[in-house]
Each structure stands twice: as structure tokens, then as C-alpha cells.
Amino acid sequence: MGTGLYDLTVPVFIHHLRILSTLLDKGAAFAGDRGIDPLALTGARLIEDMKPLTAQIQSACDTAKGTVTRLGELEPVAMPDDEQSFAQLQARIARTIALLEAVPQQAIDGREDAQVVLKVPNAEFRFAGRDHVLRFALPNFFFHVAMAYALLRQAGVPLGKMDYLGAL
């Protein structure tokens, strides 16, 4: 028997959201130690037309919670995108982890062939459950986690690859 979709999603999302939380802790400490305005870090962008650190955290959280609610046909959970501070971003990560921890495994496993519809402004994408996870959700989630890492690293926060990977 192969790995179930639950194991490919919920524990992976939780693990990397915790890593993201640790990265933010290091960013906040760096700002405090250097006397840098924390909002300068949370509002940082790699380039003008990319979204800031706050949006990278919001998008990682939204991808995780959206994936499991769509896949498991669970009630969507709205979170306004109004975080600005490190503490607010940490609270969003904590709310997302709590939501993920409450998802029953049986809601996700066995949904490999179920139709999943992803609605975005001006478009709608249809996937089989497995394809949604492997072709969209995981790559999108890791994109935003990597962008958060890169934004903090670019700002001078002393991070390395093992910080991104977390405890192995």
C-alpha cells in the first residue's frame, strides 16, 4: 500500500509551518538585536512586484489549510490577510497548525481520485486529489516557505540550509 494523502499533506504542512515559525523567531530576534524596525523585515520584498514576507506567510498558511479543506470536503476557514508584525504572523501559523491538527486522517485518505476544484480570481482549476497535492499544493506551499526564508536571509538574518530543512 502506498503513502496516503494525509501523510503527504498534514504532517508535512505542520512540520514546515513549525520551521517557518522558527525562521520568524530568528528574524524577530535579529531585528531586535540590530535595532531594525521589525516592520521593515515583515514588509520586505525580493523585488518590487513580488509580495512581501507577510504575504508569503499568509500564502503558505492558506495553501496548507485550503488543501486539506478542499481535499477533505471540510468547511473552509477564512483568515483575513491583515498581519503585519512577527507576533501576528506567528499567531496565524499557530491557528493554521491547530486547524491541521484537527483534520481527521479519514477525511483525507482515500481521496486520491476525488475531484478537487481550486477557484482563484478569474479562473478555476480541476484536479484529481493526488494531482492537486503533488502538482499544485506541495510545490506552492514550498515556494512560499522558500520565499520567506530568502526574504529573511536577504535581510541579513543568519540562516542556513539546515534552518530551512529543520530537524531531520
C-alpha atoms as one frame of an Amber mdcrd trajectory, in Angstrom:
protein
   0.000   0.000   0.000   1.285   3.457  -0.880   1.552   6.510   1.290  -1.839
   8.085   1.945  -2.649  11.666   1.067  -2.940  12.554   4.741   0.709  11.623
   5.317   1.728  13.647   2.262  -0.098  16.741   3.466  -0.988  17.316   7.110
   2.269  16.215   8.822   4.348  17.828   6.065   2.494  21.130   6.347   2.703
  21.110  10.156   6.423  20.302  10.152   7.269  23.094   7.745   4.932  25.614
   9.366   6.848  24.989  12.593  10.087  25.606  10.682   8.557  28.816   9.325
   7.744  29.824  12.892  11.361  29.242  13.899  12.559  31.324  10.946  10.283
  34.150  12.072  11.617  33.855  15.641  15.131  34.281  14.272  14.001  37.231
  12.156  12.389  38.946  15.142  15.473  38.346  17.299  17.725  39.685  14.539
  15.605  42.837  14.229  15.678  43.328  17.997  19.428  42.744  18.296  20.222
  45.121  15.436  17.660  47.802  16.267  15.894  47.231  12.959  12.219  48.133
  12.665  10.509  44.711  12.582   8.037  46.042  10.007  10.972  46.607   7.661
  11.534  42.830   7.742   7.900  41.731   7.621   7.302  44.121   4.728  10.453
  43.130   2.839  10.231  42.031  -0.797  12.759  40.288  -3.036  11.757  42.561
  -5.886   9.144  45.274  -6.229   6.500  43.187  -7.993   6.703  40.258  -5.541
   4.664  40.058  -2.384   6.283  40.826   0.996   7.186  38.450   3.800   3.743
  38.852   5.376   2.075  37.593   2.200   4.497  34.670   1.918   3.471  33.503
   5.403  -0.207  34.097   4.664   0.038  32.163   1.393   1.861  29.214   2.976
  -0.845  29.027   5.654  -3.633  29.424   3.093  -2.184  26.680   0.907  -1.989
  24.270   3.839  -5.480  24.928   5.183  -7.045  25.231   1.725  -5.560  21.959
   0.585  -6.948  19.935   3.467 -10.343  21.625   3.472 -10.801  21.181  -0.288
  -9.435  17.651  -0.295 -11.424  16.556   2.758 -14.556  18.471   1.764 -14.345
  20.330   5.067 -15.718  23.766   5.849 -13.322  26.458   4.589 -11.738  28.610
   7.283 -11.272  32.262   6.397  -8.338  34.177   7.810  -8.081  37.860   6.916
  -4.726  38.837   5.489  -4.097  41.668   7.944  -0.984  40.515   9.797   1.919
  42.936   9.899   4.018  42.040  12.938   6.042  38.963  13.744   3.623  38.192
  16.600   0.616  38.377  14.271   2.312  36.113  11.739   3.167  33.646  14.497
  -0.483  33.661  15.602  -1.599  32.883  12.045   0.832  29.973  11.833  -0.413
  28.680  15.209  -4.074  28.915  14.075  -3.212  27.057  10.878  -1.380  24.301
  12.749  -4.327  23.931  15.140  -6.684  23.598  12.171  -4.444  20.985  10.548
  -4.120  19.008  13.782  -7.925  18.798  13.972  -8.295  17.269  10.489  -9.196
  13.584  10.766  -6.989  11.296   8.711 -10.037   9.548   7.241 -11.178  12.861
   5.720  -8.063  12.956   3.526  -7.002   9.360   2.871  -8.795   7.667   0.021
  -9.421  10.954  -1.808  -6.669  10.394  -4.406  -9.150  10.330  -7.294 -11.732
  12.733  -5.876 -12.294  15.897  -7.860 -10.819  18.978  -6.218 -11.738  22.412
  -7.522  -9.408  25.323  -6.899 -11.063  28.680  -7.519  -8.887  31.733  -7.984
  -9.848  35.153  -9.281 -10.920  34.784 -12.913 -10.126  31.049 -13.104 -10.994
  27.620 -11.831  -8.727  24.576 -11.831  -9.904  20.995 -11.502  -7.639  18.244
 -10.221  -7.846  14.693  -9.031  -6.948  14.756  -5.321  -3.500  13.219  -5.827
  -2.658  15.674  -8.618  -3.877  18.610  -6.541  -1.483  17.633  -3.747   1.530
  16.707  -5.872   1.266  19.184  -8.750  -0.116  22.253  -7.016  -0.379  22.225
  -3.223   3.061  20.985  -2.187   5.018  22.990  -4.807   3.027  26.128  -3.987
   3.451  25.665  -0.238   7.203  25.147  -0.520   7.531  28.128  -2.874   6.130
  30.427  -0.188   8.192  28.852   2.609  11.334  29.235   0.485  10.469  32.856
  -0.338  10.045  33.614   3.384  13.457  32.046   4.044  15.002  34.038   1.173
  13.498  37.334   2.342  14.846  36.874   5.847  18.220  35.710   4.539  18.441
  38.665   2.159  17.770  40.991   5.109  20.822  39.545   6.852  19.147  37.132
   9.256  21.774  34.434   9.899  20.008  31.429   8.411  21.394  28.417   6.631
  20.011  25.494   4.704  19.539  23.440   7.864  17.304  26.197   9.239  15.116
  25.756   6.152  15.114  21.968   6.420  14.592  21.885  10.190  15.368  18.943
  12.423  15.768  15.854  10.284
